[in-house]
């Protein structure tokens, strides 16, 4: 049994985003006096956070940028996930009850799937 809410598609997207725009590569500055509109974890208020649905909803909502969280699995596979542990958004308590509060980065890609 594997954790829900993490897919190969999002990991592939995470890798593409990471390669296309490495951290710190661009300075984002607002033009004029209007604030930037940034979709936090996509449009997490209308779709599950850090999913393709949330990213699409965020881009369609008028957000100028979409923010996502990319982490590396224990074996080095990039994936999209916000929290430090899997307890809030996955079924880890059912699958790995003794690892509920373990760092999300301590799981291998196979375990995350």
CSV table of N, CA, C and O in Angstrom, one decimal:
chain,number,residue,atom,x,y,z
A,1,UNK,N,0.8,-1.2,0.0
A,1,UNK,CA,0.0,0.0,0.0
A,1,UNK,C,0.9,1.2,0.0
A,1,UNK,O,1.9,1.3,0.6
A,2,UNK,N,0.5,2.3,-0.7
A,2,UNK,CA,1.3,3.5,-0.8
A,2,UNK,C,0.5,4.7,-0.4
A,2,UNK,O,-0.7,4.7,-0.4
A,3,UNK,N,1.2,5.8,-0.2
A,3,UNK,CA,0.5,7.0,0.2
A,3,UNK,C,-0.3,7.6,-0.9
A,3,UNK,O,0.1,7.6,-2.0
A,4,UNK,N,-1.4,8.2,-0.6
A,4,UNK,CA,-2.3,8.9,-1.5
A,4,UNK,C,-1.7,10.3,-1.7
A,4,UNK,O,-1.0,10.8,-0.9
A,5,UNK,N,-2.2,11.0,-2.8
A,5,UNK,CA,-2.0,12.4,-3.0
A,5,UNK,C,-0.6,12.8,-3.5
A,5,UNK,O,-0.2,13.9,-3.5
A,6,UNK,N,0.2,11.8,-4.0
A,6,UNK,CA,1.4,12.1,-4.7
A,6,UNK,C,1.5,11.3,-5.9
A,6,UNK,O,1.3,10.1,-5.9
A,7,UNK,N,1.7,11.9,-7.1
A,7,UNK,CA,1.7,11.2,-8.3
A,7,UNK,C,2.9,11.4,-9.1
A,7,UNK,O,3.6,12.4,-9.0
A,8,UNK,N,3.2,10.5,-10.0
A,8,UNK,CA,4.4,10.6,-10.9
A,8,UNK,C,4.2,11.9,-11.8
A,8,UNK,O,5.2,12.6,-12.0
A,9,UNK,N,3.0,12.2,-12.2
A,9,UNK,CA,2.8,13.4,-13.0
A,9,UNK,C,3.2,14.6,-12.3
A,9,UNK,O,3.9,15.5,-12.9
A,10,UNK,N,2.9,14.8,-11.0
A,10,UNK,CA,3.3,16.0,-10.3
A,10,UNK,C,4.8,16.0,-10.1
A,10,UNK,O,5.4,17.0,-10.1
A,11,UNK,N,5.4,14.8,-9.9
A,11,UNK,CA,6.9,14.8,-9.7
A,11,UNK,C,7.5,15.2,-11.0
A,11,UNK,O,8.5,15.9,-11.0
A,12,UNK,N,7.0,14.8,-12.1
A,12,UNK,CA,7.6,15.2,-13.4
A,12,UNK,C,7.4,16.7,-13.6
A,12,UNK,O,8.4,17.4,-14.0
A,13,UNK,N,6.2,17.2,-13.2
A,13,UNK,CA,6.0,18.7,-13.3
A,13,UNK,C,7.0,19.4,-12.4
A,13,UNK,O,7.6,20.4,-12.7
A,14,UNK,N,7.2,18.8,-11.2
A,14,UNK,CA,8.1,19.5,-10.2
A,14,UNK,C,9.5,19.5,-10.8
A,14,UNK,O,10.2,20.5,-10.7
A,15,UNK,N,10.0,18.5,-11.4
A,15,UNK,CA,11.3,18.5,-12.0
A,15,UNK,C,11.4,19.5,-13.1
A,15,UNK,O,12.3,20.2,-13.2
A,16,UNK,N,10.3,19.6,-14.0
A,16,UNK,CA,10.3,20.5,-15.1
A,16,UNK,C,10.4,22.0,-14.5
A,16,UNK,O,11.1,22.8,-15.0
A,17,UNK,N,9.6,22.2,-13.5
A,17,UNK,CA,9.6,23.6,-12.9
A,17,UNK,C,10.9,23.9,-12.3
A,17,UNK,O,11.5,25.0,-12.4
A,18,UNK,N,11.5,22.9,-11.6
A,18,UNK,CA,12.8,23.1,-10.9
A,18,UNK,C,13.9,23.4,-12.0
A,18,UNK,O,14.7,24.3,-11.8
A,19,UNK,N,13.9,22.7,-13.1
A,19,UNK,CA,14.9,22.9,-14.1
A,19,UNK,C,14.7,24.2,-14.9
A,19,UNK,O,15.6,24.8,-15.3
A,20,UNK,N,13.4,24.6,-15.0
A,20,UNK,CA,13.1,25.8,-15.8
A,20,UNK,C,13.4,27.0,-15.0
A,20,UNK,O,13.8,28.0,-15.6
A,21,UNK,N,13.2,27.0,-13.7
A,21,UNK,CA,13.4,28.2,-12.9
A,21,UNK,C,14.1,27.8,-11.5
A,21,UNK,O,13.4,27.7,-10.5
A,22,UNK,N,15.4,27.6,-11.5
A,22,UNK,CA,16.0,27.3,-10.3
A,22,UNK,C,15.8,28.3,-9.2
A,22,UNK,O,15.6,29.5,-9.5
A,23,UNK,N,15.8,27.9,-8.0
A,23,UNK,CA,15.6,28.8,-6.8
A,23,UNK,C,16.5,30.0,-6.9
A,23,UNK,O,17.7,29.9,-7.1
A,24,UNK,N,16.0,31.2,-6.7
A,24,UNK,CA,16.8,32.4,-6.7
A,24,UNK,C,17.2,32.9,-8.0
A,24,UNK,O,18.0,33.8,-8.1
A,25,UNK,N,16.7,32.3,-9.1
A,25,UNK,CA,17.2,32.7,-10.4
A,25,UNK,C,16.6,34.0,-10.9
A,25,UNK,O,17.2,34.7,-11.7
A,26,UNK,N,15.4,34.4,-10.4
A,26,UNK,CA,14.8,35.6,-10.9
A,26,UNK,C,14.4,36.4,-9.7
A,26,UNK,O,13.9,35.9,-8.7
A,27,UNK,N,14.5,37.7,-9.8
A,27,UNK,CA,14.0,38.6,-8.8
A,27,UNK,C,12.6,39.1,-9.3
A,27,UNK,O,12.4,39.5,-10.4
A,28,UNK,N,11.6,38.9,-8.4
A,28,UNK,CA,10.2,39.3,-8.8
A,28,UNK,C,10.0,40.6,-8.1
A,28,UNK,O,10.0,40.7,-6.8
A,29,UNK,N,9.7,41.6,-8.8
A,29,UNK,CA,9.4,42.9,-8.3
A,29,UNK,C,8.1,43.4,-8.9
A,29,UNK,O,7.8,43.3,-10.1
A,30,UNK,N,7.2,43.9,-8.0
A,30,UNK,CA,5.9,44.4,-8.5
A,30,UNK,C,6.1,45.7,-9.4
A,30,UNK,O,7.1,46.4,-9.1
A,31,UNK,N,5.3,45.8,-10.4
A,31,UNK,CA,5.4,47.1,-11.2
A,31,UNK,C,4.3,48.0,-10.7
A,31,UNK,O,3.2,47.6,-10.4
A,32,UNK,N,4.6,49.2,-10.5
A,32,UNK,CA,3.7,50.2,-10.0
A,32,UNK,C,3.4,50.0,-8.5
A,32,UNK,O,4.2,49.4,-7.8
A,33,UNK,N,2.2,50.4,-8.0
A,33,UNK,CA,1.9,50.2,-6.6
A,33,UNK,C,1.0,49.0,-6.3
A,33,UNK,O,0.7,48.8,-5.1
A,34,UNK,N,0.6,48.3,-7.3
A,34,UNK,CA,-0.3,47.1,-7.1
A,34,UNK,C,0.6,46.0,-6.6
A,34,UNK,O,1.7,45.7,-7.1
A,35,UNK,N,0.0,45.2,-5.6
A,35,UNK,CA,0.8,44.0,-5.2
A,35,UNK,C,0.7,42.9,-6.2
A,35,UNK,O,-0.2,42.9,-7.1
A,36,UNK,N,1.7,42.0,-6.1
A,36,UNK,CA,1.7,40.8,-7.0
A,36,UNK,C,0.6,39.9,-6.5
A,36,UNK,O,0.4,39.8,-5.3
A,37,UNK,N,-0.1,39.2,-7.4
A,37,UNK,CA,-1.0,38.2,-7.0
A,37,UNK,C,-0.4,36.8,-7.2
A,37,UNK,O,-0.1,36.5,-8.4
A,38,UNK,N,-0.1,36.1,-6.2
A,38,UNK,CA,0.6,34.8,-6.3
A,38,UNK,C,-0.4,33.7,-5.7
A,38,UNK,O,-0.9,33.8,-4.6
A,39,UNK,N,-0.6,32.7,-6.5
A,39,UNK,CA,-1.4,31.5,-6.1
A,39,UNK,C,-0.6,30.6,-5.2
A,39,UNK,O,0.3,29.9,-5.7
A,40,UNK,N,-0.9,30.6,-3.9
A,40,UNK,CA,-0.1,29.8,-2.9
A,40,UNK,C,-0.5,28.4,-3.0
A,40,UNK,O,-1.7,28.0,-2.8
A,41,UNK,N,0.4,27.5,-3.4
A,41,UNK,CA,0.2,26.1,-3.7
A,41,UNK,C,-0.9,25.9,-4.8
A,41,UNK,O,-1.8,25.0,-4.7
A,42,UNK,N,-0.8,26.8,-5.8
A,42,UNK,CA,-1.8,26.8,-6.8
A,42,UNK,C,-3.0,27.7,-6.3
A,42,UNK,O,-2.8,28.7,-5.8
A,43,UNK,N,-4.2,27.2,-6.5
A,43,UNK,CA,-5.4,27.8,-5.9
A,43,UNK,C,-5.9,26.8,-4.8
A,43,UNK,O,-6.9,26.2,-5.0
A,44,UNK,N,-5.2,26.7,-3.7
A,44,UNK,CA,-5.5,25.7,-2.7
A,44,UNK,C,-6.8,25.9,-2.1
A,44,UNK,O,-7.4,24.9,-1.5
A,45,UNK,N,-7.5,27.0,-2.2
A,45,UNK,CA,-8.8,27.2,-1.7
A,45,UNK,C,-9.9,26.6,-2.5
A,45,UNK,O,-11.0,26.4,-2.0
A,46,UNK,N,-9.6,26.2,-3.8
A,46,UNK,CA,-10.6,25.7,-4.6
A,46,UNK,C,-10.3,24.3,-5.2
A,46,UNK,O,-11.1,23.6,-5.8
A,47,UNK,N,-9.1,23.8,-5.0
A,47,UNK,CA,-8.6,22.5,-5.4
A,47,UNK,C,-7.6,22.0,-4.4
A,47,UNK,O,-7.0,22.8,-3.7
A,48,UNK,N,-7.4,20.7,-4.4
A,48,UNK,CA,-6.3,20.2,-3.5
A,48,UNK,C,-5.0,20.8,-3.7
A,48,UNK,O,-4.5,20.9,-4.9
A,49,UNK,N,-4.3,21.3,-2.7
A,49,UNK,CA,-3.1,22.1,-2.8
A,49,UNK,C,-2.0,21.3,-3.6
A,49,UNK,O,-1.9,20.1,-3.5
A,50,UNK,N,-1.2,22.0,-4.3
A,50,UNK,CA,0.0,21.5,-5.0
A,50,UNK,C,-0.4,20.4,-6.0
A,50,UNK,O,0.3,19.5,-6.2
A,51,UNK,N,-1.6,20.5,-6.6
A,51,UNK,CA,-2.0,19.5,-7.6
A,51,UNK,C,-2.2,20.2,-8.9
A,51,UNK,O,-2.2,21.5,-9.0
A,52,UNK,N,-2.2,19.5,-10.0
A,52,UNK,CA,-2.4,20.1,-11.3
A,52,UNK,C,-3.7,20.9,-11.4
A,52,UNK,O,-3.8,22.0,-12.0
A,53,UNK,N,-4.7,20.4,-10.7
A,53,UNK,CA,-6.0,21.1,-10.7
A,53,UNK,C,-5.9,22.5,-10.0
A,53,UNK,O,-6.4,23.5,-10.5
A,54,UNK,N,-5.1,22.5,-8.9
A,54,UNK,CA,-4.9,23.8,-8.2
A,54,UNK,C,-4.0,24.7,-9.0
A,54,UNK,O,-4.3,25.9,-9.0
A,55,UNK,N,-3.0,24.2,-9.7
A,55,UNK,CA,-2.2,25.0,-10.6
A,55,UNK,C,-3.0,25.6,-11.7
A,55,UNK,O,-2.9,26.8,-12.0
A,56,UNK,N,-3.9,24.8,-12.4
A,56,UNK,CA,-4.7,25.3,-13.4
A,56,UNK,C,-5.7,26.4,-12.9
A,56,UNK,O,-5.9,27.4,-13.5
A,57,UNK,N,-6.3,26.1,-11.8
A,57,UNK,CA,-7.3,27.0,-11.2
A,57,UNK,C,-6.6,28.3,-10.8
A,57,UNK,O,-7.1,29.4,-11.0
A,58,UNK,N,-5.4,28.2,-10.3
A,58,UNK,CA,-4.6,29.4,-9.9
A,58,UNK,C,-4.3,30.3,-11.2
A,58,UNK,O,-4.4,31.5,-11.2
A,59,UNK,N,-3.9,29.6,-12.2
A,59,UNK,CA,-3.6,30.4,-13.5
A,59,UNK,C,-4.8,31.0,-14.1
A,59,UNK,O,-4.7,32.0,-14.7
A,60,UNK,N,-6.0,30.3,-13.9
A,60,UNK,CA,-7.2,30.9,-14.5
A,60,UNK,C,-7.9,31.9,-13.6
A,60,UNK,O,-8.8,32.6,-14.0
A,61,UNK,N,-7.4,32.1,-12.4
A,61,UNK,CA,-8.0,33.0,-11.4
A,61,UNK,C,-7.4,34.4,-11.5
A,61,UNK,O,-7.9,35.3,-10.9
A,62,UNK,N,-6.4,34.6,-12.3
A,62,UNK,CA,-5.8,35.9,-12.5
A,62,UNK,C,-4.5,36.0,-11.7
A,62,UNK,O,-3.9,37.1,-11.7
A,63,UNK,N,-4.1,35.0,-11.0
A,63,UNK,CA,-2.8,35.0,-10.3
A,63,UNK,C,-1.7,35.3,-11.4
A,63,UNK,O,-1.7,34.7,-12.4
A,64,UNK,N,-0.7,36.1,-11.0
A,64,UNK,CA,0.4,36.4,-11.9
A,64,UNK,C,1.5,35.3,-11.8
A,64,UNK,O,2.3,35.1,-12.7
A,65,UNK,N,1.6,34.6,-10.6
A,65,UNK,CA,2.5,33.5,-10.4
A,65,UNK,C,1.9,32.5,-9.6
A,65,UNK,O,0.9,32.7,-8.8
A,66,UNK,N,2.4,31.2,-9.7
A,66,UNK,CA,1.9,30.1,-8.9
A,66,UNK,C,3.1,29.6,-8.1
A,66,UNK,O,4.1,29.3,-8.7
A,67,UNK,N,2.9,29.4,-6.8
A,67,UNK,CA,3.9,28.9,-5.9
A,67,UNK,C,3.6,27.5,-5.6
A,67,UNK,O,2.5,27.1,-5.3
A,68,UNK,N,4.6,26.6,-5.8
A,68,UNK,CA,4.5,25.2,-5.4
A,68,UNK,C,5.7,24.8,-4.5
A,68,UNK,O,6.7,25.5,-4.5
A,69,UNK,N,5.5,23.7,-3.8
A,69,UNK,CA,6.6,23.2,-3.0
A,69,UNK,C,7.2,22.0,-3.5
A,69,UNK,O,6.5,21.0,-3.7
A,70,UNK,N,8.5,22.0,-3.8
A,70,UNK,CA,9.2,20.8,-4.3
A,70,UNK,C,10.2,20.3,-3.2
A,70,UNK,O,10.9,21.0,-2.7
A,71,UNK,N,10.1,19.0,-3.0
A,71,UNK,CA,11.0,18.3,-2.1
A,71,UNK,C,11.6,17.1,-2.7
A,71,UNK,O,11.2,16.7,-3.8
A,72,UNK,N,12.6,16.5,-2.1
A,72,UNK,CA,13.3,15.3,-2.7
A,72,UNK,C,13.0,14.1,-1.8
A,72,UNK,O,13.1,14.2,-0.5
A,73,UNK,N,12.6,13.0,-2.4
A,73,UNK,CA,12.4,11.8,-1.6
A,73,UNK,C,13.8,11.3,-1.1
A,73,UNK,O,14.8,11.8,-1.5
A,74,UNK,N,13.7,10.3,-0.2
A,74,UNK,CA,15.0,9.8,0.4
A,74,UNK,C,15.9,9.3,-0.7
A,74,UNK,O,17.1,9.5,-0.6
A,75,UNK,N,15.4,8.8,-1.8
A,75,UNK,CA,16.3,8.3,-2.9
A,75,UNK,C,16.4,9.4,-4.0
A,75,UNK,O,16.8,9.0,-5.1
A,76,UNK,N,16.1,10.6,-3.7
A,76,UNK,CA,16.5,11.7,-4.7
A,76,UNK,C,15.5,12.1,-5.7
A,76,UNK,O,15.8,12.8,-6.7
A,77,UNK,N,14.2,11.6,-5.6
A,77,UNK,CA,13.2,11.9,-6.7
A,77,UNK,C,12.5,13.2,-6.2
A,77,UNK,O,11.9,13.2,-5.1
A,78,UNK,N,12.4,14.2,-7.1
A,78,UNK,CA,11.7,15.4,-6.7
A,78,UNK,C,10.2,15.2,-6.8
A,78,UNK,O,9.7,14.5,-7.7
A,79,UNK,N,9.5,15.7,-5.8
A,79,UNK,CA,8.0,15.6,-5.8
A,79,UNK,C,7.4,16.9,-5.2
A,79,UNK,O,8.1,17.6,-4.4
A,80,UNK,N,6.2,17.2,-5.5
A,80,UNK,CA,5.5,18.3,-5.0
A,80,UNK,C,4.8,18.0,-3.7
A,80,UNK,O,4.0,17.1,-3.6
A,81,UNK,N,5.2,18.7,-2.6
A,81,UNK,CA,4.6,18.4,-1.3
A,81,UNK,C,4.9,19.6,-0.4
A,81,UNK,O,6.1,20.0,-0.3
A,82,UNK,N,4.0,20.1,0.4
A,82,UNK,CA,4.2,21.3,1.2
A,82,UNK,C,4.8,20.9,2.6
A,82,UNK,O,5.8,21.5,3.0
A,83,UNK,N,4.1,20.1,3.3
A,83,UNK,CA,4.4,19.9,4.8
A,83,UNK,C,5.7,19.1,5.0
A,83,UNK,O,6.2,18.4,4.1
A,84,UNK,N,6.2,19.2,6.2
A,84,UNK,CA,7.4,18.5,6.6
A,84,UNK,C,7.2,17.1,6.9
A,84,UNK,O,8.1,16.2,6.8
A,85,UNK,N,5.9,16.7,7.2
A,85,UNK,CA,5.5,15.3,7.5
A,85,UNK,C,4.3,15.0,6.7
A,85,UNK,O,3.6,15.9,6.3
A,86,UNK,N,4.0,13.7,6.5
A,86,UNK,CA,2.9,13.3,5.6
A,86,UNK,C,1.5,13.3,6.4
A,86,UNK,O,0.5,13.0,5.8
A,87,UNK,N,1.5,13.6,7.7
A,87,UNK,CA,0.3,13.3,8.5
A,87,UNK,C,-0.9,14.1,8.1
A,87,UNK,O,-2.0,13.6,8.2
A,88,UNK,N,-0.8,15.4,7.6
A,88,UNK,CA,-2.0,16.2,7.4
A,88,UNK,C,-2.7,15.8,6.1
A,88,UNK,O,-3.9,15.9,6.0
A,89,UNK,N,-2.0,15.5,5.1
A,89,UNK,CA,-2.6,15.3,3.7
A,89,UNK,C,-2.6,14.0,3.1
A,89,UNK,O,-2.9,13.8,1.9
A,90,UNK,N,-2.1,12.9,3.8
A,90,UNK,CA,-2.0,11.6,3.3
A,90,UNK,C,-2.6,10.6,4.2
A,90,UNK,O,-3.0,10.9,5.3
A,91,UNK,N,-2.6,9.3,3.8
A,91,UNK,CA,-3.1,8.2,4.6
A,91,UNK,C,-2.0,7.5,5.3
A,91,UNK,O,-2.0,6.3,5.5
A,92,UNK,N,-0.9,8.2,5.7
A,92,UNK,CA,0.3,7.6,6.3
A,92,UNK,C,-0.1,6.8,7.6
A,92,UNK,O,0.5,5.8,7.9
A,93,UNK,N,-1.1,7.3,8.3
A,93,UNK,CA,-1.5,6.6,9.6
A,93,UNK,C,-2.0,5.2,9.3
A,93,UNK,O,-1.8,4.3,10.1
A,94,UNK,N,-2.6,5.0,8.1
A,94,UNK,CA,-3.0,3.6,7.7
A,94,UNK,C,-1.9,2.8,7.1
A,94,UNK,O,-1.8,1.6,7.4
A,95,UNK,N,-1.0,3.4,6.3
A,95,UNK,CA,0.0,2.7,5.6
A,95,UNK,C,1.2,2.4,6.4
A,95,UNK,O,1.8,1.3,6.5
A,96,UNK,N,1.7,3.5,7.1
A,96,UNK,CA,2.9,3.4,7.9
A,96,UNK,C,2.6,4.1,9.3
A,96,UNK,O,3.1,5.1,9.6
A,97,UNK,N,1.8,3.4,10.1
A,97,UNK,CA,1.4,4.0,11.4
A,97,UNK,C,2.5,4.4,12.3
A,97,UNK,O,2.4,5.4,13.1
A,98,UNK,N,3.7,3.8,12.2
A,98,UNK,CA,4.8,4.1,13.1
A,98,UNK,C,5.6,5.3,12.5
A,98,UNK,O,6.6,5.7,13.1
A,99,UNK,N,5.2,5.8,11.3
A,99,UNK,CA,6.0,6.9,10.7
A,99,UNK,C,5.2,8.2,10.4
A,99,UNK,O,5.6,9.0,9.6
A,100,UNK,N,4.1,8.3,11.1
A,100,UNK,CA,3.2,9.5,10.9
A,100,UNK,C,4.0,10.8,11.0
A,100,UNK,O,3.7,11.7,10.2
A,101,UNK,N,4.9,10.9,12.0
A,101,UNK,CA,5.6,12.2,12.2
A,101,UNK,C,7.0,12.2,11.6
A,101,UNK,O,7.7,13.1,11.9
A,102,UNK,N,7.3,11.2,10.8
A,102,UNK,CA,8.6,11.2,10.2
A,102,UNK,C,8.7,12.2,9.1
A,102,UNK,O,7.7,12.6,8.5
A,103,UNK,N,9.9,12.8,8.8
A,103,UNK,CA,10.0,13.8,7.8
A,103,UNK,C,9.5,13.2,6.4
A,103,UNK,O,9.9,12.0,6.1
A,104,UNK,N,8.8,13.9,5.6
A,104,UNK,CA,8.4,13.5,4.3
A,104,UNK,C,9.6,13.0,3.5
A,104,UNK,O,9.5,12.1,2.7
A,105,UNK,N,10.7,13.7,3.7
A,105,UNK,CA,11.9,13.4,2.9
A,105,UNK,C,12.6,12.1,3.4
A,105,UNK,O,13.6,11.7,2.7
A,106,UNK,N,12.1,11.4,4.4
A,106,UNK,CA,12.6,10.1,4.8
A,106,UNK,C,12.0,9.0,4.1
A,106,UNK,O,12.4,7.8,4.3
A,107,UNK,N,11.0,9.2,3.3
A,107,UNK,CA,10.3,8.2,2.5
A,107,UNK,C,10.9,8.1,1.1
A,107,UNK,O,11.3,9.1,0.5
A,108,UNK,N,11.0,6.8,0.7
A,108,UNK,CA,11.5,6.6,-0.7
A,108,UNK,C,10.4,7.0,-1.7
A,108,UNK,O,9.2,7.0,-1.3
A,109,UNK,N,10.8,7.1,-2.9
A,109,UNK,CA,9.8,7.4,-4.0
A,109,UNK,C,8.7,6.3,-4.0
A,109,UNK,O,7.6,6.5,-4.2
A,110,UNK,N,9.2,5.0,-3.9
A,110,UNK,CA,8.3,3.9,-4.0
A,110,UNK,C,7.3,4.0,-2.8
A,110,UNK,O,6.1,3.8,-3.0
A,111,UNK,N,7.7,4.3,-1.6
A,111,UNK,CA,6.8,4.5,-0.5
A,111,UNK,C,5.8,5.6,-0.7
A,111,UNK,O,4.7,5.5,-0.3
A,112,UNK,N,6.3,6.7,-1.3
A,112,UNK,CA,5.4,7.9,-1.5
A,112,UNK,C,4.3,7.6,-2.5
A,112,UNK,O,3.2,8.1,-2.4
A,113,UNK,N,4.6,6.8,-3.5
A,113,UNK,CA,3.6,6.5,-4.5
A,113,UNK,C,2.5,5.7,-3.9
A,113,UNK,O,1.3,5.8,-4.3
